[in-house]
Short mmCIF file of C-alpha atoms in Angstrom, two decimals:
data_model
loop_
_atom_site.label_atom_id
_atom_site.label_comp_id
_atom_site.label_asym_id
_atom_site.label_seq_id
_atom_site.Cartn_x
_atom_site.Cartn_y
_atom_site.Cartn_z
CA LYS I 6 -44.57 -35.21 3.28
CA LYS I 7 -43.10 -31.77 4.35
CA THR I 8 -39.79 -31.34 4.51
CA LEU I 9 -37.77 -30.45 7.81
CA GLU I 10 -34.70 -28.13 7.39
CA PRO I 11 -33.15 -26.54 10.42
CA SER I 12 -33.54 -22.57 10.71
CA VAL I 13 -30.01 -21.94 11.71
CA SER I 14 -26.98 -23.87 11.18
CA LEU I 15 -23.43 -24.00 13.32
CA PHE I 16 -20.44 -24.99 12.51
CA VAL I 17 -17.27 -24.35 15.55
CA SER I 18 -13.61 -25.20 14.53
CA PHE I 19 -11.27 -26.46 17.18
CA ASP I 20 -7.60 -26.03 18.06
CA LYS I 21 -6.08 -29.07 18.00
CA GLY I 22 -2.90 -27.83 19.69
CA SER I 23 -4.94 -27.18 22.79
CA ASN I 24 -5.43 -30.17 25.76
CA PRO I 25 -8.67 -30.31 25.40
CA PRO I 26 -9.49 -28.98 21.93
CA GLU I 27 -10.77 -25.81 22.52
CA PRO I 28 -13.61 -23.96 19.79
CA SER I 29 -11.58 -21.55 17.49
CA GLU I 30 -13.93 -20.09 15.20
CA TRP I 31 -17.02 -20.48 14.79
CA VAL I 32 -20.47 -19.58 12.25
CA ALA I 33 -23.90 -19.46 11.62
CA TRP I 34 -25.98 -19.60 8.98
CA THR I 35 -29.37 -19.46 7.37
CA LYS I 36 -30.85 -21.51 4.55
CA SER I 37 -30.05 -18.67 2.16
CA GLY I 38 -26.61 -17.80 3.51
CA TYR I 39 -27.05 -14.72 5.99
CA TYR I 40 -24.73 -15.58 8.91
CA THR I 41 -22.93 -14.55 11.95
CA SER I 42 -19.50 -15.89 13.25
CA SER I 43 -16.74 -15.51 15.40
CA LEU I 44 -13.64 -12.77 13.42
CA ASN I 45 -12.94 -15.75 10.52
CA GLY I 46 -15.53 -17.93 11.20
CA ASP I 47 -16.51 -16.67 8.03
CA ARG I 48 -14.13 -18.39 5.20
CA LEU I 49 -15.58 -21.64 7.16
CA ILE I 50 -18.10 -22.16 4.62
CA GLY I 51 -18.84 -20.57 1.58
CA PHE I 52 -20.53 -21.33 -1.86
CA HIS I 53 -19.61 -23.49 -4.57
CA VAL I 54 -20.77 -22.44 -7.83
CA ASN I 55 -20.91 -24.94 -10.86
CA ARG I 56 -19.16 -23.29 -14.22
CA GLY I 57 -20.47 -26.13 -16.35
CA ALA I 58 -19.15 -30.33 -17.46
CA GLU I 59 -16.16 -29.02 -18.86
CA LYS I 60 -14.76 -26.01 -16.10
CA ALA I 61 -14.10 -26.41 -13.15
CA ALA I 62 -16.35 -24.89 -10.40
CA ASP I 63 -15.37 -21.45 -8.71
CA PHE I 64 -15.39 -21.25 -4.68
CA TYR I 65 -16.08 -18.46 -2.54
CA ASP I 66 -15.69 -18.39 1.32
CA SER I 67 -18.30 -16.29 2.74
CA SER I 68 -16.85 -13.64 3.20
CA ARG I 69 -16.75 -12.35 -0.01
CA PHE I 70 -20.17 -11.45 0.57
CA TYR I 71 -19.49 -9.71 3.68
CA GLU I 72 -21.72 -6.87 2.82
CA LYS I 73 -25.03 -8.38 2.06
CA LEU I 74 -24.56 -11.23 3.66
CA TYR I 75 -23.32 -10.26 7.54
CA ARG I 76 -26.83 -10.08 9.23
CA PRO I 77 -25.84 -11.27 12.98
CA ASP I 78 -29.78 -9.51 13.90
CA ILE I 79 -31.40 -12.17 11.09
CA VAL I 80 -29.92 -14.98 12.27
CA ARG I 81 -31.01 -14.28 15.74
CA LEU I 82 -34.12 -13.99 14.62
CA ALA I 83 -33.83 -16.71 12.62
CA TYR I 84 -33.05 -18.77 15.40
CA GLN I 85 -35.72 -17.44 17.66
CA LEU I 86 -38.37 -17.49 15.18
CA GLY I 87 -37.78 -20.84 13.68
CA ASP I 88 -38.10 -19.95 10.35
CA GLU I 89 -35.79 -17.36 7.99
CA GLU I 90 -38.82 -15.57 6.09
CA ALA I 91 -39.91 -14.21 9.15
CA ALA I 92 -37.25 -13.27 10.09
CA ILE I 93 -36.32 -11.16 7.84
CA ALA I 94 -40.10 -9.51 7.96
CA GLU I 95 -39.05 -8.56 11.38
CA ALA I 96 -35.61 -7.71 10.94
CA SER I 97 -36.74 -4.78 7.83
CA LYS I 98 -38.80 -3.00 10.59
CA LYS I 99 -35.27 -1.75 11.81
CA ARG I 100 -33.43 -2.16 8.69
CA ARG I 101 -34.44 -2.22 5.00
CA THR I 102 -34.42 -6.15 4.17
CA GLU I 103 -35.07 -7.74 0.63
CA LYS I 104 -33.82 -11.48 0.72
CA ILE I 105 -31.04 -11.55 -1.14
CA GLU I 106 -29.93 -14.81 -4.05
CA VAL I 107 -26.35 -14.68 -4.12
CA ALA I 108 -26.72 -16.22 -7.55
CA ALA I 109 -27.17 -12.73 -8.52
CA ILE I 110 -24.25 -10.89 -6.24
CA LEU I 111 -21.24 -12.82 -6.92
CA PRO I 112 -17.87 -11.24 -7.37
CA PRO I 113 -16.49 -10.43 -10.48
CA LYS I 114 -13.44 -12.56 -11.46
CA VAL I 115 -9.86 -10.46 -10.96
CA ARG I 116 -6.58 -11.84 -13.86
CA ILE I 117 -3.59 -10.55 -13.97
CA VAL I 118 -2.62 -10.19 -17.81
CA SER I 119 1.28 -8.95 -16.99
CA PRO I 120 4.46 -9.58 -15.45
CA ALA I 121 4.12 -12.88 -15.39
CA ASP I 122 4.47 -14.35 -12.40
CA GLY I 123 8.03 -15.58 -11.28
CA SER I 124 9.39 -12.12 -12.58
CA SER I 125 12.94 -10.48 -11.54
CA ILE I 126 12.95 -6.68 -11.87
CA SER I 127 16.18 -3.59 -11.69
CA GLY I 128 13.82 -1.21 -10.56
CA SER I 129 11.40 0.30 -8.31
CA GLU I 130 8.50 0.19 -9.91
CA VAL I 131 6.06 -1.97 -12.06
CA ALA I 132 3.01 -1.74 -14.35
CA VAL I 133 0.59 -4.23 -13.51
CA ARG I 134 -2.00 -4.98 -16.34
CA PHE I 135 -5.02 -6.68 -15.48
CA THR I 136 -8.95 -7.40 -16.88
CA VAL I 137 -11.74 -7.26 -14.16
CA GLU I 138 -14.87 -9.97 -15.74
CA LEU I 139 -18.37 -8.88 -14.11
CA PRO I 140 -20.49 -11.78 -13.88
CA GLN I 141 -23.36 -13.20 -16.53
CA GLY I 142 -26.21 -11.47 -15.88
CA ALA I 143 -24.46 -7.83 -13.81
CA PRO I 144 -25.41 -4.64 -15.20
CA ALA I 145 -22.57 -3.59 -17.83
CA ASP I 146 -22.39 0.01 -16.00
CA THR I 147 -22.29 -1.74 -12.50
CA PRO I 148 -19.21 0.21 -10.40
CA VAL I 149 -15.80 -1.93 -9.35
CA LYS I 150 -13.71 -1.01 -7.61
CA THR I 151 -10.02 -2.67 -7.73
CA ILE I 152 -8.05 -3.11 -5.16
CA ILE I 153 -3.97 -3.52 -5.25
CA LYS I 154 -1.83 -5.11 -2.14
CA ILE I 155 1.48 -5.87 -1.60
CA ASN I 156 2.86 -8.70 1.12
CA GLY I 157 -0.41 -7.87 2.51
CA ARG I 158 -1.10 -3.93 2.77
CA ASN I 159 -3.13 -2.00 0.35
CA ILE I 160 -1.22 0.52 -1.12
CA ASP I 161 -4.00 2.33 -2.21
CA ALA I 162 -3.96 3.53 1.30
CA GLY I 163 -3.46 7.47 1.43
CA GLN I 164 -3.05 8.02 -2.41
CA ARG I 165 1.01 8.74 -1.72
CA GLY I 166 2.82 8.41 -4.68
CA ILE I 167 0.04 5.42 -6.33
CA LYS I 168 -0.12 6.41 -10.58
CA ARG I 169 -2.87 4.66 -11.44
CA VAL I 170 -4.11 4.66 -15.40
CA GLU I 171 -7.21 3.26 -16.63
CA ASP I 172 -7.37 1.82 -19.78
CA THR I 173 -10.92 1.92 -20.45
CA PRO I 174 -14.09 3.60 -19.01
CA ASP I 175 -16.01 2.67 -16.03
CA SER I 176 -18.73 0.37 -17.55
CA GLY I 177 -18.60 -3.33 -19.90
CA ARG I 178 -18.41 -6.86 -18.96
CA ILE I 179 -14.76 -7.19 -18.97
CA ARG I 180 -12.68 -4.05 -17.94
CA HIS I 181 -8.93 -3.68 -18.33
CA PHE I 182 -7.05 -1.89 -16.05
CA THR I 183 -2.69 -0.39 -15.75
CA ARG I 184 -1.58 0.43 -12.61
CA SER I 185 1.98 1.58 -11.57
CA ILE I 186 3.23 -0.05 -8.50
CA SER I 187 6.70 0.43 -6.12
CA LEU I 188 8.10 -2.83 -5.25
CA GLU I 189 9.49 -3.47 -1.59
CA PRO I 190 13.04 -4.75 -2.12
CA GLY I 191 13.37 -8.82 -2.77
CA GLU I 192 10.65 -11.21 -3.13
CA ASN I 193 6.82 -9.32 -3.67
CA VAL I 194 3.18 -11.02 -3.32
CA LEU I 195 1.10 -8.67 -5.39
CA GLU I 196 -3.00 -9.58 -4.98
CA VAL I 197 -5.58 -7.49 -6.89
CA LEU I 198 -9.27 -7.64 -6.32
CA ALA I 199 -11.88 -5.92 -7.24
CA LYS I 200 -14.88 -4.96 -5.37
CA THR I 201 -19.31 -4.60 -6.05
CA SER I 202 -21.36 -2.90 -3.69
CA ALA I 203 -22.26 -6.86 -2.92
CA SER I 204 -19.19 -8.13 -2.94
CA THR I 205 -15.70 -8.94 -3.53
CA SER I 206 -13.62 -11.29 -5.68
CA ASN I 207 -11.19 -14.23 -4.95
CA PRO I 208 -7.70 -12.25 -5.45
CA ALA I 209 -5.38 -12.64 -8.41
CA THR I 210 -1.79 -13.48 -7.21
CA LEU I 211 1.44 -13.29 -8.28
CA ARG I 212 5.07 -13.46 -7.04
CA ILE I 213 7.41 -10.63 -8.64
CA THR I 214 10.62 -10.32 -7.50
CA ARG I 215 12.86 -6.52 -7.04
CA LYS I 216 16.46 -7.06 -7.06
CA VAL I 217 18.49 -5.63 -3.92
CA PRO I 218 20.90 -3.13 -4.89
CA GLU I 219 24.87 -3.62 -3.26
CA LYS I 220 24.20 -1.31 -0.88
CA ALA I 221 21.25 -1.40 1.28
CA ASP I 222 19.01 1.46 1.78
CA PRO I 223 20.45 3.32 5.13
CA PHE I 224 16.81 4.93 6.30
CA ARG I 225 15.99 3.16 8.65
CA PRO I 226 11.87 3.27 8.95
CA ASN I 227 10.31 5.29 11.64
CA LEU I 228 7.23 4.09 13.91
CA TYR I 229 4.33 5.77 15.11
CA VAL I 230 3.02 4.56 18.40
CA LEU I 231 -0.77 6.14 19.33
CA ALA I 232 -1.82 4.82 22.42
CA ILE I 233 -5.09 5.09 24.43
CA GLY I 234 -6.10 4.29 27.52
CA VAL I 235 -9.06 5.48 30.38
CA SER I 236 -8.93 4.45 33.34
CA ASP I 237 -11.02 7.38 35.28
CA TYR I 238 -13.66 8.27 33.40
CA GLU I 239 -16.41 11.01 34.65
CA ARG I 240 -18.95 8.74 35.49
CA ASP I 241 -16.93 7.73 38.47
CA GLU I 242 -19.06 3.51 38.07
CA LEU I 243 -17.18 3.17 34.64
CA ASP I 244 -13.53 3.45 35.95
CA LEU I 245 -11.07 0.92 35.01
CA ARG I 246 -7.72 0.49 37.16
CA PHE I 247 -5.30 -0.22 35.07
CA ALA I 248 -6.30 1.29 31.09
CA HIS I 249 -4.05 3.97 31.54
CA ALA I 250 -1.21 1.68 32.46
CA ASP I 251 -1.79 -0.34 29.72
CA ALA I 252 -1.16 2.70 27.01
CA GLN I 253 1.82 3.96 29.24
CA GLY I 254 3.93 0.67 28.83
CA ILE I 255 2.62 0.08 25.16
CA ALA I 256 4.37 3.70 24.42
CA ALA I 257 7.50 3.10 27.09
CA VAL I 258 8.39 -0.10 25.32
CA PHE I 259 8.38 1.04 22.25
CA LYS I 260 9.90 3.88 22.75
CA LYS I 261 13.41 1.91 23.36
CA GLN I 262 13.31 1.24 19.73
CA GLN I 263 14.09 4.66 18.71
CA GLY I 264 17.87 4.09 17.08
CA ARG I 265 17.51 0.27 17.23
CA LEU I 266 15.02 -1.40 14.90
CA PHE I 267 13.22 2.31 13.97
CA GLY I 268 15.11 5.51 13.26
CA GLU I 269 12.59 7.75 15.45
CA VAL I 270 9.92 6.33 17.43
CA LYS I 271 7.72 8.76 18.07
CA THR I 272 4.27 8.67 20.58
CA LYS I 273 1.38 10.58 21.63
CA VAL I 274 -0.53 9.10 24.88
CA LEU I 275 -4.02 9.88 25.71
CA THR I 276 -4.75 8.29 29.29
CA ASN I 277 -7.31 9.42 31.65
CA ALA I 278 -8.72 13.02 31.16
CA GLU I 279 -6.31 13.82 28.31
CA ALA I 280 -8.41 10.94 26.52
CA THR I 281 -11.71 12.96 25.51
CA ARG I 282 -13.03 12.43 22.27
CA GLY I 283 -11.92 15.72 20.90
CA GLU I 284 -8.56 14.62 21.50
CA ILE I 285 -8.82 11.11 20.44
CA LEU I 286 -9.27 12.39 16.75
CA ASP I 287 -7.33 15.01 16.73
CA GLY I 288 -5.00 11.72 17.74
CA PHE I 289 -6.37 10.01 14.02
CA ASP I 290 -5.35 13.49 12.30
CA TRP I 291 -1.56 13.05 13.76
CA LEU I 292 -1.49 9.77 12.53
CA GLU I 293 -2.78 10.56 9.36
CA SER I 294 0.28 13.69 8.77
CA GLU I 295 3.14 12.15 9.88
CA VAL I 296 3.08 8.27 8.43
CA THR I 297 4.28 7.39 5.10
CA GLN I 298 4.61 4.32 3.16
CA ARG I 299 8.33 3.18 4.46
CA ASP I 300 6.87 3.57 8.41
CA VAL I 301 5.41 1.52 10.87
CA ALA I 302 2.21 2.61 12.77
CA VAL I 303 1.01 0.95 16.35
CA VAL I 304 -2.67 2.20 17.85
CA PHE I 305 -3.56 0.39 21.27
CA VAL I 306 -6.15 1.31 22.35
CA ALA I 307 -7.44 0.02 26.16
CA GLY I 308 -10.98 0.83 28.16
CA HIS I 309 -14.92 0.07 27.83
CA GLY I 310 -16.53 -0.52 24.23
CA VAL I 311 -20.63 -0.14 24.10
CA ASN I 312 -22.54 -1.39 21.17
CA ASP I 313 -25.52 0.73 20.08
CA LYS I 314 -29.11 -0.09 19.31
CA ARG I 315 -28.04 -0.63 15.70
CA ASP I 316 -25.40 -2.06 16.59
CA ASN I 317 -22.86 0.89 16.21
CA TYR I 318 -19.74 -0.31 18.28
CA TYR I 319 -18.23 3.17 20.19
CA PHE I 320 -15.17 3.74 22.27
CA LEU I 321 -15.68 5.59 25.88
CA PRO I 322 -13.76 7.85 25.95
CA HIS I 323 -13.18 10.15 29.58
CA ASP I 324 -15.70 12.13 28.52
CA ALA I 325 -18.07 10.01 27.69
CA ASN I 326 -21.91 9.41 28.48
CA PRO I 327 -23.33 6.35 27.66
CA LYS I 328 -26.80 7.33 27.10
CA LYS I 329 -25.40 9.65 24.07
CA LEU I 330 -23.34 7.67 22.59
CA ARG I 331 -23.18 9.81 19.29
CA ARG I 332 -22.90 12.90 20.62
CA SER I 333 -20.37 11.75 23.01
CA GLY I 334 -18.59 7.92 22.42
CA VAL I 335 -15.74 8.10 19.80
CA GLN I 336 -17.82 5.29 16.47
CA TRP I 337 -15.56 2.28 15.44
CA ASN I 338 -15.84 3.98 12.10
CA ASP I 339 -13.33 6.65 12.95
CA PHE I 340 -10.94 3.92 13.69
CA ASN I 341 -11.04 2.63 10.84
CA SER I 342 -11.48 4.81 8.38
CA ILE I 343 -7.77 6.07 9.99
CA LEU I 344 -6.58 3.07 10.06
CA GLN I 345 -7.79 2.00 6.19
CA GLU I 346 -6.10 4.91 5.26
CA LEU I 347 -2.27 5.10 6.84
CA PRO I 348 0.35 4.43 4.16
CA GLY I 349 2.61 2.16 6.37
CA LYS I 350 2.18 -1.39 7.84
CA THR I 351 0.09 -1.14 10.92
CA LEU I 352 -1.10 -2.84 13.72
CA LEU I 353 -4.01 -2.11 15.77
CA LEU I 354 -4.09 -3.50 19.73
CA VAL I 355 -7.47 -3.65 21.11
CA ASP I 356 -8.43 -4.28 24.55
CA THR I 357 -12.40 -3.49 24.58
CA CYS I 358 -14.18 -6.10 24.38
CA LYS I 359 -17.49 -7.08 26.30
CA SER I 360 -16.81 -7.91 31.06
CA GLY I 361 -18.70 -9.69 32.93
CA ASN I 362 -18.93 -8.56 36.93
CA VAL I 363 -16.39 -8.52 39.06
CA THR I 364 -15.35 -10.96 40.79
CA GLY I 365 -12.82 -11.26 43.73
CA SER I 366 -9.53 -9.11 42.72
CA LEU I 367 -10.10 -9.40 39.01
CA LYS I 368 -11.70 -6.47 37.27
CA THR I 369 -13.19 -6.68 33.73
CA ARG I 370 -12.95 -4.38 30.86
CA GLY I 371 -16.32 -3.35 29.42
CA ILE I 372 -20.41 -2.48 29.69
CA SER I 373 -23.23 -4.77 29.13
CA SER I 374 -24.49 -4.99 25.11
CA SER I 375 -20.50 -5.00 24.12
CA ASP I 376 -18.80 -7.16 21.09
CA ALA I 377 -16.24 -5.58 18.95
CA THR I 378 -16.31 -8.56 16.69
CA SER I 379 -18.75 -6.68 13.50
CA ALA I 380 -16.66 -3.55 14.36
CA LEU I 381 -13.41 -5.43 13.94
CA MET I 382 -14.73 -7.77 10.90
CA GLU I 383 -15.76 -4.65 8.98
CA LEU I 384 -11.72 -3.33 9.10
CA ILE I 385 -10.89 -6.98 8.15
CA ARG I 386 -12.94 -7.09 4.98
CA ALA I 387 -12.29 -4.03 3.42
CA GLU I 388 -8.76 -5.38 2.69
CA SER I 389 -7.11 -2.71 3.91
CA GLY I 390 -4.45 -5.21 5.01
CA VAL I 391 -3.70 -3.39 8.96
CA VAL I 392 -2.77 -5.71 11.46
CA VAL I 393 -5.41 -6.77 14.48
CA MET I 394 -4.45 -8.19 18.00
CA SER I 395 -7.77 -8.20 19.93
CA ALA I 396 -7.28 -8.85 23.68
CA SER I 397 -10.12 -11.81 23.96
CA THR I 398 -12.73 -13.10 21.16
CA GLY I 399 -16.88 -12.56 20.74
CA SER I 400 -17.80 -11.36 24.18
CA GLU I 401 -15.40 -12.84 26.63
CA VAL I 402 -13.95 -10.76 29.58
CA SER I 403 -11.44 -9.12 29.64
CA ILE I 404 -9.75 -9.08 32.62
CA GLU I 405 -6.93 -6.98 34.99
CA ASP I 406 -6.03 -7.89 38.15
CA PRO I 407 -3.39 -6.14 40.81
CA ALA I 408 -0.88 -8.54 40.68
CA TRP I 409 -0.07 -7.51 37.31
CA GLY I 410 -0.06 -3.87 37.16
CA HIS I 411 -2.17 -4.09 34.06
CA GLY I 412 -4.96 -6.30 31.58
CA ALA I 413 -3.78 -9.78 30.89
CA PHE I 414 -3.56 -8.86 27.62
CA THR I 415 -1.34 -5.83 27.13
CA LYS I 416 0.31 -7.85 30.60
CA ALA I 417 0.94 -11.16 28.28
CA LEU I 418 2.40 -8.41 25.56
CA LEU I 419 5.52 -6.10 27.64
CA ASP I 420 6.43 -9.38 29.14
CA GLY I 421 7.08 -11.00 25.22
CA LEU I 422 7.99 -7.73 24.14
CA ASP I 423 10.93 -7.76 26.86
CA GLY I 424 11.94 -10.82 25.80
CA LEU I 425 9.91 -13.99 26.20
CA ALA I 426 8.44 -14.00 22.79
CA ASP I 427 12.16 -14.14 20.94
CA TYR I 428 11.56 -18.38 20.35
CA ASP I 429 14.20 -18.49 17.99
CA ARG I 430 16.18 -16.44 20.39
CA ASP I 431 17.96 -14.53 17.86
CA GLY I 432 17.50 -11.23 19.20
CA VAL I 433 14.74 -10.42 16.86
CA ILE I 434 11.07 -10.66 18.16
CA THR I 435 8.51 -10.72 15.24
CA LEU I 436 5.21 -10.60 14.78
CA LYS I 437 4.04 -14.11 14.83
CA GLU I 438 6.18 -14.39 18.07
CA LEU I 439 4.60 -11.75 19.65
CA ASP I 440 1.26 -13.66 18.55
CA LEU I 441 2.49 -16.80 19.39
CA HIS I 442 3.81 -15.13 23.03
CA VAL I 443 0.50 -13.11 23.52
CA THR I 444 -2.30 -16.52 22.80
CA ARG I 445 -0.66 -18.61 25.00
CA ASN I 446 0.31 -16.57 27.84
CA VAL I 447 -3.70 -14.69 28.42
CA LYS I 448 -4.76 -18.11 28.35
CA LYS I 449 -2.19 -19.28 31.34
CA LEU I 450 -2.89 -15.94 32.98
CA THR I 451 -6.58 -16.21 33.36
CA ASN I 452 -7.45 -19.28 33.19
CA GLY I 453 -8.32 -20.04 29.97
CA SER I 454 -11.39 -17.49 30.24
CA GLN I 455 -10.02 -14.85 27.66
CA ARG I 456 -8.52 -16.23 24.54
CA PRO I 457 -7.13 -13.02 22.08
CA THR I 458 -7.62 -13.48 18.49
CA THR I 459 -4.80 -12.19 15.65
CA GLN I 460 -5.82 -11.26 11.98
CA ILE I 461 -2.65 -11.08 9.77
CA PRO I 462 -3.96 -10.61 6.62
CA ALA I 463 -2.72 -13.14 4.28
CA ASN I 464 0.73 -12.90 2.25
CA MET I 465 2.11 -10.71 4.30
CA PRO I 466 4.95 -12.08 5.75
CA ASP I 467 6.79 -11.56 8.86
CA PHE I 468 8.40 -8.50 10.39
CA PRO I 469 10.47 -7.58 13.06
CA LEU I 470 8.74 -5.16 15.88
CA PHE I 471 11.27 -5.55 19.06
CA LEU I 472 15.50 -5.60 18.40
CA ARG I 473 16.47 -6.81 22.11
#
């Protein structure tokens, strides 16, 4: 008898807090583990690796294999053709593809040798010693990249003031490393990961406390805001109404925090004719030259986004030609590159998702064949520690309305920062309070047709964004 098996499997999780429950995350996968998913859906499934009767099994969720197994094209073809082998063969016509055996690309393992979990130090720096062990069968010269995160943020971003000392050469199945790192005052959650070209380890984690001196640091961090919004395009058929107003509103509301929560608030606002490809890239250079490890950066983007035939995602500046994206669009890799390198806390606010047709007085953003999910996943899976708030999920519409004078996402952000997000009434609006307000109110403003999504790195503590 022939065994029947699904060509593609699907799992959907539901938000039990809504009435009726609404889909929140999803993942679809083939029998070999190739998958496509919502922003965090790849954490819903994974691989259970047995290590014998005497040892506990290992578990790796699918996000650990993002580089090799995240293949929306293969999943789509497997569904259409009804066979994974045929899907891989067809995908190979556009992109060289070989069938992956997960057992051959298992991640390394990381173990922190010192300091001990729960340690407390009086200085600002600590030497962290750890080992990276390659899986059985991996070549001894396999290149390994190490990532250290403090409170959810990659401390290697920007390579500023980080002392890196490697105890052994880049070879051998077990490698020893030492890193001297700076800690934030108070409790710190430290994560160490190891990454090969195929997979990323589970994090090794410990908590360590830096004793706060009696006299607190009098210097407040600075805030840098790069706000980009394009309503008026050179090509009139792309025009929107309020993307420029969104960028101006976000910059203005954060500017109010100068001398309050932040020492200085420096803004660069690029709207309409100012938001050319060249000016946007110059804006990235501005952030890179200004932001330090103690600062906070906010990048806001509103306008059209589009995927090319290879599923590369582009933001369309004022002077964009959708038929010549490589020359005139801003590839999302440029956004990812600068965001991963910024050394301070970084918040990305994105309103460039796919839109449908204009209906009534509402106008939607984006053009056909547009989905930012893969672009945002690439940033998140890089373990950079960037907070990502997206106006909508997957291929949902992103709506703007004359009654608001803004898009729904920005309307909720501005209302929240104006005080509505201060749920505990303590005069401080934190990231998680703002996230809760935006999630609830965008759904309400759009009658459930638009659902924003937020990705906050694991172990990143809540932090203030606004003082009322």
